[in-house]
mmCIF file of C-alpha atoms in Angstrom:
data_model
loop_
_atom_site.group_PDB
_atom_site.id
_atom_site.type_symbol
_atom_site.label_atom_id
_atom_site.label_comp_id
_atom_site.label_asym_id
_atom_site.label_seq_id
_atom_site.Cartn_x
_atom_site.Cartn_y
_atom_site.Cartn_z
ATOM 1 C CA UNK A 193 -5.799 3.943 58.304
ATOM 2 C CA UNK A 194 -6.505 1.227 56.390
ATOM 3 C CA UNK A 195 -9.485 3.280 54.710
ATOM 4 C CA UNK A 196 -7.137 5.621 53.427
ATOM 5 C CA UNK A 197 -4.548 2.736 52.318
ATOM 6 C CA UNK A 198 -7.453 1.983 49.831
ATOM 7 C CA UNK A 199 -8.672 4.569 48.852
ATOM 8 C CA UNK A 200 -4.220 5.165 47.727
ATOM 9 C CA UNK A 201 -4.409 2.134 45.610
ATOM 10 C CA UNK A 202 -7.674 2.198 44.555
ATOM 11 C CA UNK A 203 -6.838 5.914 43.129
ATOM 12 C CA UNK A 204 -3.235 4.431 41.580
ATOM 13 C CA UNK A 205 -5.265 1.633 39.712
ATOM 14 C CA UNK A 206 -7.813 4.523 38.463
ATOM 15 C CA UNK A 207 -4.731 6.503 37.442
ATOM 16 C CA UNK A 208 -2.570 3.251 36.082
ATOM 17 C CA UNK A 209 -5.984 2.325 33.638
ATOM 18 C CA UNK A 210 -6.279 6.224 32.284
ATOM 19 C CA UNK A 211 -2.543 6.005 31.311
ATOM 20 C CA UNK A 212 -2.775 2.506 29.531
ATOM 21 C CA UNK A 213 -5.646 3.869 27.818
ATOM 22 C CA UNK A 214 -4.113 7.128 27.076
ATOM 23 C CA UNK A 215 -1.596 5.504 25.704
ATOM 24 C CA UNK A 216 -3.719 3.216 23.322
ATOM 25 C CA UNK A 217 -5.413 6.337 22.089
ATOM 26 C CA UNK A 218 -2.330 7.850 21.055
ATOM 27 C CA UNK A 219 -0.759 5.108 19.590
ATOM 28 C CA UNK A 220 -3.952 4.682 17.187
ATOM 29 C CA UNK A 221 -3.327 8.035 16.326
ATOM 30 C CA UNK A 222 -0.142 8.768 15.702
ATOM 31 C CA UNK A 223 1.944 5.581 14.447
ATOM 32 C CA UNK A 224 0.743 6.223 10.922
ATOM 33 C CA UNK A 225 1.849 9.912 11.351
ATOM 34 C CA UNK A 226 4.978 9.017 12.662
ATOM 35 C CA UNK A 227 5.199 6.565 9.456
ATOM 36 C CA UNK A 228 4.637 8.941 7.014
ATOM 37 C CA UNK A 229 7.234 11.454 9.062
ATOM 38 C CA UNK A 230 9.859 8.434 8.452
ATOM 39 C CA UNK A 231 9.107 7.801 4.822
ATOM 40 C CA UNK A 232 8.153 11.288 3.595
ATOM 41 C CA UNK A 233 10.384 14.033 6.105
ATOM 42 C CA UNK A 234 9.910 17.010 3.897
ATOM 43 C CA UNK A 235 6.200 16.147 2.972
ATOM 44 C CA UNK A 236 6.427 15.776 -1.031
ATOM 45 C CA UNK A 237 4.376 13.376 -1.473
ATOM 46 C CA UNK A 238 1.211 15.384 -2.572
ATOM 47 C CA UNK A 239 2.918 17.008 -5.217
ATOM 48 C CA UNK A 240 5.406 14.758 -6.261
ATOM 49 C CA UNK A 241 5.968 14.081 -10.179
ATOM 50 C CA UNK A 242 8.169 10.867 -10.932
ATOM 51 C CA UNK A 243 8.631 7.707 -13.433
ATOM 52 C CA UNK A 244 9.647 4.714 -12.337
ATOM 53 C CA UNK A 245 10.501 1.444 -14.257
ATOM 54 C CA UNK A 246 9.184 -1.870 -12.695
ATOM 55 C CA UNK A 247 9.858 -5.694 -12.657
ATOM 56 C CA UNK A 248 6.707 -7.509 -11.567
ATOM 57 C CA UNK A 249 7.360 -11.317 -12.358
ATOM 58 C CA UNK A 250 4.849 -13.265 -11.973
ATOM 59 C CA UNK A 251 4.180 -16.834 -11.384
ATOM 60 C CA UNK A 252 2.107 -17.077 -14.472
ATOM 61 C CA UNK A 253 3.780 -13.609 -16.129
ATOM 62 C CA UNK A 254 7.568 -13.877 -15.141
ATOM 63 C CA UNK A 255 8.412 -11.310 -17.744
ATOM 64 C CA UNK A 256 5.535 -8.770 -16.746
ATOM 65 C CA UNK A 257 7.522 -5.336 -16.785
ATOM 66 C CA UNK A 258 6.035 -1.621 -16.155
ATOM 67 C CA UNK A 259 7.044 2.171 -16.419
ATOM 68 C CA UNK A 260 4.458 4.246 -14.074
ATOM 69 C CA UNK A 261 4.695 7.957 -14.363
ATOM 70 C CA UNK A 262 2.793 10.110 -11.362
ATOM 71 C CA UNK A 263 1.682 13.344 -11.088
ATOM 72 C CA UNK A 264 0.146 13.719 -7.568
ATOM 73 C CA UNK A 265 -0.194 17.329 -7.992
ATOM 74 C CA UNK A 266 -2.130 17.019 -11.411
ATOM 75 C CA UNK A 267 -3.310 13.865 -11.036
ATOM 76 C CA UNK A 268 -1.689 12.827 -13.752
ATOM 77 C CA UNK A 269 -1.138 8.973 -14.428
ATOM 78 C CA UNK A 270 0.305 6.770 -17.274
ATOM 79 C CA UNK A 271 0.668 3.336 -17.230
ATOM 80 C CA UNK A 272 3.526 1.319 -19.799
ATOM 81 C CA UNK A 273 3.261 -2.724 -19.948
ATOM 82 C CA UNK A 274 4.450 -5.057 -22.014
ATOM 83 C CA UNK A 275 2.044 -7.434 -23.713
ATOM 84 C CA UNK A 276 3.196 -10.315 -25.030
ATOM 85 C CA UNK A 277 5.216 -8.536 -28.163
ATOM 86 C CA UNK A 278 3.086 -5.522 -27.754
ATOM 87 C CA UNK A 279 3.087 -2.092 -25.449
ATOM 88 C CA UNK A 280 -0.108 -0.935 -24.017
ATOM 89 C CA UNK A 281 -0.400 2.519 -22.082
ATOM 90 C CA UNK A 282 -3.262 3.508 -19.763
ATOM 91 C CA UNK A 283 -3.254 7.219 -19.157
ATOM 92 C CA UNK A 284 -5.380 9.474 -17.067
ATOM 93 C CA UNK A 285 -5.854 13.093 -16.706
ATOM 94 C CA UNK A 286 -8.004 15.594 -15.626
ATOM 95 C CA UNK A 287 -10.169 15.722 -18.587
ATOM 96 C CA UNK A 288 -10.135 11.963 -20.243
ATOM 97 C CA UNK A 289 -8.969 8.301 -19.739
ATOM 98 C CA UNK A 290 -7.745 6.648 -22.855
ATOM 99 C CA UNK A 291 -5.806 3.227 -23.422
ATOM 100 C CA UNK A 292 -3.404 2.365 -26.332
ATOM 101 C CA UNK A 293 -1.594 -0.916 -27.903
ATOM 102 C CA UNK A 294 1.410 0.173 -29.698
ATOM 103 C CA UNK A 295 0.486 3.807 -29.890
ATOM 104 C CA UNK A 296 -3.254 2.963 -31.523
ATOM 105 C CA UNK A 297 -6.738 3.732 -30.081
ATOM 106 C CA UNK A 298 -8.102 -0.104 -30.435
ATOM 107 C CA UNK A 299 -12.032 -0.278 -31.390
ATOM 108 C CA UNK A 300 -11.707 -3.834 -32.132
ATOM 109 C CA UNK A 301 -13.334 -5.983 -29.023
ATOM 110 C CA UNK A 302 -11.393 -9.118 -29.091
ATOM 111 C CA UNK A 303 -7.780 -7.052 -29.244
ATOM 112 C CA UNK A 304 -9.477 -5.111 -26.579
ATOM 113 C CA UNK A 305 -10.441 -7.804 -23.805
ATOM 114 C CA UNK A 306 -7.293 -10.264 -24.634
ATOM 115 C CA UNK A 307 -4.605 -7.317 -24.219
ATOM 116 C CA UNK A 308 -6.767 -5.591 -20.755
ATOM 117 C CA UNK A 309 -7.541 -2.108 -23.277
ATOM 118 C CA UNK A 310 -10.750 -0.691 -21.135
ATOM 119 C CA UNK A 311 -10.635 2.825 -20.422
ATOM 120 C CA UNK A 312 -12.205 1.732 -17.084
ATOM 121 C CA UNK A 313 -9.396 0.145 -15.911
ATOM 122 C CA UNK A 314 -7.092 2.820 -16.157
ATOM 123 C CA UNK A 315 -8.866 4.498 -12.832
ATOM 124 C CA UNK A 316 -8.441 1.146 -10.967
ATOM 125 C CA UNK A 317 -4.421 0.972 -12.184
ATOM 126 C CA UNK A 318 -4.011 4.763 -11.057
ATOM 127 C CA UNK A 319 -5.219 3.576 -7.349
ATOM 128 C CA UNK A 320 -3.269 -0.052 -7.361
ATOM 129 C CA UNK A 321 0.309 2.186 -8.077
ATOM 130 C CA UNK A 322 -0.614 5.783 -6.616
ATOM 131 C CA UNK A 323 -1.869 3.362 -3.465
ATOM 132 C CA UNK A 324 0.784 1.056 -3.233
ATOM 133 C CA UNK A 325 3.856 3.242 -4.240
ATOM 134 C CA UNK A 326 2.932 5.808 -2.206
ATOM 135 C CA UNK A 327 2.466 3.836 0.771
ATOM 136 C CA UNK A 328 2.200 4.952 3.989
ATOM 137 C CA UNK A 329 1.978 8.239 2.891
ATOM 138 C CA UNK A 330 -0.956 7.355 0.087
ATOM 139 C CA UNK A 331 -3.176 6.071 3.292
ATOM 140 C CA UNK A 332 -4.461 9.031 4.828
ATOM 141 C CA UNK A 333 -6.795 9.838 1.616
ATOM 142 C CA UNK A 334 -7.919 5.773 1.575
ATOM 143 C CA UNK A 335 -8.546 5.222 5.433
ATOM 144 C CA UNK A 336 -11.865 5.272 6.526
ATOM 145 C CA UNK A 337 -10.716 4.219 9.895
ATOM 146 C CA UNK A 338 -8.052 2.507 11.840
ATOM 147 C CA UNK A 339 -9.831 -0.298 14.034
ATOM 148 C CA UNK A 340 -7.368 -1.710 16.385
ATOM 149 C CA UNK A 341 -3.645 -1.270 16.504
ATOM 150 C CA UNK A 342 -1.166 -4.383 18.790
ATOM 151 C CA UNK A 343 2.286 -4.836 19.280
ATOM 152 C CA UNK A 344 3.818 -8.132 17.529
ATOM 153 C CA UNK A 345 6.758 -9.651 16.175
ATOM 154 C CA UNK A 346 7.217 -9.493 12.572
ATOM 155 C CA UNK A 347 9.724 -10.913 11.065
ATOM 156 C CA UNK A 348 11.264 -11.345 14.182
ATOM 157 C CA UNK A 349 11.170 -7.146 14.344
ATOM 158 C CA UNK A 350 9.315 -5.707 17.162
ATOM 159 C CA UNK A 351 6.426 -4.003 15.360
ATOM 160 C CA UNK A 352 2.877 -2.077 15.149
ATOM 161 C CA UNK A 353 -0.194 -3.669 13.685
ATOM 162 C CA UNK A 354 -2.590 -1.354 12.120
ATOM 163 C CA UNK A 355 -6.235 -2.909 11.380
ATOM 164 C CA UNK A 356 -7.315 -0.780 8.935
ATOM 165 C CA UNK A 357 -10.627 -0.247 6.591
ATOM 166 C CA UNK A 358 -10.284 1.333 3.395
ATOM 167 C CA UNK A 359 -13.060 3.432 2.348
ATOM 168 C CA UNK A 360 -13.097 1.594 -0.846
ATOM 169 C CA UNK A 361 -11.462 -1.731 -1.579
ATOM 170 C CA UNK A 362 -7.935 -2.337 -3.055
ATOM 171 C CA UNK A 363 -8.243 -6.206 -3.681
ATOM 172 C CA UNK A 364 -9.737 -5.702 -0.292
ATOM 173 C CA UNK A 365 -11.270 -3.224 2.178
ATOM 174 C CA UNK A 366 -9.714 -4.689 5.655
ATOM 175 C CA UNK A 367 -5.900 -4.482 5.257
ATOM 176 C CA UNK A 368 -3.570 -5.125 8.385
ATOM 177 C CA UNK A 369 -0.122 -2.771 8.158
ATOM 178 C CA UNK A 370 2.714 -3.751 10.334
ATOM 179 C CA UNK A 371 4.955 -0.902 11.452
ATOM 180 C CA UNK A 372 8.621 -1.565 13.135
ATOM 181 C CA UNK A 373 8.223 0.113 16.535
ATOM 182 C CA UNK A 374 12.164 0.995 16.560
ATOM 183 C CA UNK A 375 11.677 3.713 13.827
ATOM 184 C CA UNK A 376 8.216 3.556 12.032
ATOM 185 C CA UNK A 377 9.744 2.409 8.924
ATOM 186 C CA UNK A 378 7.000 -0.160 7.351
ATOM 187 C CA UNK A 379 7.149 -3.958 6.833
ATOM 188 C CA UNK A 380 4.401 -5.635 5.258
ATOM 189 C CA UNK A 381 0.599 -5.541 4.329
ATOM 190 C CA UNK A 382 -2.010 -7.872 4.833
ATOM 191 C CA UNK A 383 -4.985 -7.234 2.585
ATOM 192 C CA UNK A 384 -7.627 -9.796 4.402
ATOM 193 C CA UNK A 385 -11.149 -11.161 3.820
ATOM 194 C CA UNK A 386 -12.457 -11.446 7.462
ATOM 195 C CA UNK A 387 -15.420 -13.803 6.598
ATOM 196 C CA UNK A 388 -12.983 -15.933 4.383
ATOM 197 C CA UNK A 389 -9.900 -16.395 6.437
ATOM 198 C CA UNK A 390 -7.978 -18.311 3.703
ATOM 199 C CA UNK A 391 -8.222 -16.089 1.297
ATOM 200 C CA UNK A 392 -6.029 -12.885 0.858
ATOM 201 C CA UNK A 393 -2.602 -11.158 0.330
ATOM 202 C CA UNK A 394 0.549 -10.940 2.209
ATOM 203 C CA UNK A 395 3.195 -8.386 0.872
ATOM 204 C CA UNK A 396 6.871 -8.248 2.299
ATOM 205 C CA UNK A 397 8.750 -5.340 1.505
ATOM 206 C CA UNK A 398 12.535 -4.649 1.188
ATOM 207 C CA UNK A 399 15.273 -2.206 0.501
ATOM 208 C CA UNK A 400 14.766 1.581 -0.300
ATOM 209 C CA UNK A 401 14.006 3.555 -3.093
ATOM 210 C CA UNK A 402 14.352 7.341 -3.076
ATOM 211 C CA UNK A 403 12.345 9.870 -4.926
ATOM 212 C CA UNK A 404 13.710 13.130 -4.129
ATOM 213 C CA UNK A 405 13.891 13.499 -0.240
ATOM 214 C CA UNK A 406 10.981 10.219 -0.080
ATOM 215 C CA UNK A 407 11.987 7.193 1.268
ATOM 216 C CA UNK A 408 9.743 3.880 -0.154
ATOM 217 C CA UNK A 409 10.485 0.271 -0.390
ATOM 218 C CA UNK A 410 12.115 -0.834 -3.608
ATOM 219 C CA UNK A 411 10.643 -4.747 -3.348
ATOM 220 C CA UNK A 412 7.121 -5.646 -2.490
ATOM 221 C CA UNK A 413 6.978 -9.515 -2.639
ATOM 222 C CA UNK A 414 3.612 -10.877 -2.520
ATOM 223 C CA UNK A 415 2.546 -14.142 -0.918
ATOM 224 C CA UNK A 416 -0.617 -15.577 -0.598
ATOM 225 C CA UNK A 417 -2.060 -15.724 3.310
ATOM 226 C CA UNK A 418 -0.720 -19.773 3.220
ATOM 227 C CA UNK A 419 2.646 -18.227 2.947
ATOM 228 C CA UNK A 420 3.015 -19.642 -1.316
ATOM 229 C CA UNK A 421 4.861 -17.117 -3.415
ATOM 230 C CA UNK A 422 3.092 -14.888 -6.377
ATOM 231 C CA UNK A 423 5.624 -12.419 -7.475
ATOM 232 C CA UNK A 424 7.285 -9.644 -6.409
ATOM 233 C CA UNK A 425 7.145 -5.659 -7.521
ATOM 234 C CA UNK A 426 10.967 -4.243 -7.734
ATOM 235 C CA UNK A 427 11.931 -0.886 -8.708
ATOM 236 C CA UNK A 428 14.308 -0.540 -10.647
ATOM 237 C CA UNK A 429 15.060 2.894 -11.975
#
């Protein structure tokens, strides 16, 4: 009798651990599908063509200002910023990359560095805003793998944390997303530096911006990891 009594619970403890880590499995898989469901119901995101004016004050830019225009189908991208009195535009297409200040092809190499005019930056600006914008649905593509996810607070909102690596970095290549539980809507970003612990970027996001049928934050504020404020991102049209 009492063989069998153990051999019960020693079979519901067997059963008990599968579950739990049945459970874990599927929660690593599918929060960030469940995510992307939220944010992106009729899947546009792929081939989604918008522009979109942006405030980005910062603390040492307050007037910083930006007009992105994406072709995810094409691959289109064109970046607008103010500079000081001037406009520059960063533009990328299939065949070429090519950066202009007030409308102008600049050759000359001071005008070039002070005003950020480097056809090799324009790749790096395409990933910041097709990356950011576009999050969670943008991850997929960028995710080399998904290390660990936990259930925490966040802002006092019961929530999903997603350890993530990039495949290649975005400021960083370990990033931590947080993910309310309640509906898979997301929260913030962490974009970490796990042999320097003080360094880093914490993002915050609010409201809701609609493109078509896709649902995305309209305010990113970033902070850095000591909780100081940098500036904020905040869609405005």
């Amino acid at each position: 009798m009492f063989l069998i009594r153990y051999l019960t619970i020693l079979t519901m403890v067997v059963v008990f651990g599968s579950c739990n880590k049945k459970e874990t499995i599927i929660n690593k898989e599918t929060i960030l599908k469940k995510s992307i469901q939220f944010h992106d119901p009729k899947n546009e995101w792929e081939t989604s063509h918008f522009k979109v004016h942006i405030q980005e004050p910062r603390i040492r830019n307050p007037y910083r200002y930006s007009i992105v225009e994406l072709n995810n189908a094409s691959d289109f991208f064109e970046l607008q910023r103010n500079r000081n009195k001037h406009v520059s535009i960063h533009r990328i297409n299939k065949k070429s990359s090519i950066t202009f200040l007030d409308g102008k092809i600049i050759t000359d190499s001071v005008l070039v560095k002070k005003y950020r005019l480097e056809p090799t930056r324009n790749k790096r600006y395409h990933q910041f805003y097709k990356t950011l914008l576009g999050l969670p649905m943008s991850l997929p593509s960028e995710i080399k793998q998904i290390d660990s996810v936990k259930e925490i607070l966040f802002n006092s909102t019961k929530s999903y944390k997603l350890s993530i690596e990039l495949h290649k970095e975005l400021f960083s290549k370990h990033w931590i997303l947080y993910v309310a539980k309640e509906n898979f809507k997301i929260l913030g970003l962490e974009m970490i530096f796990p042999n320097n612990p003080e360094k880093g970027e914490r993002l915050i996001f609010e409201g809701k911006y609609m493109i078509n049928s896709i649902n995305i934050p309209r305010i990113r504020h970033w902070r850095e990891l000591n909780s100081n404020y940098s500036g904020s991102d905040i869609l405005i049209k």
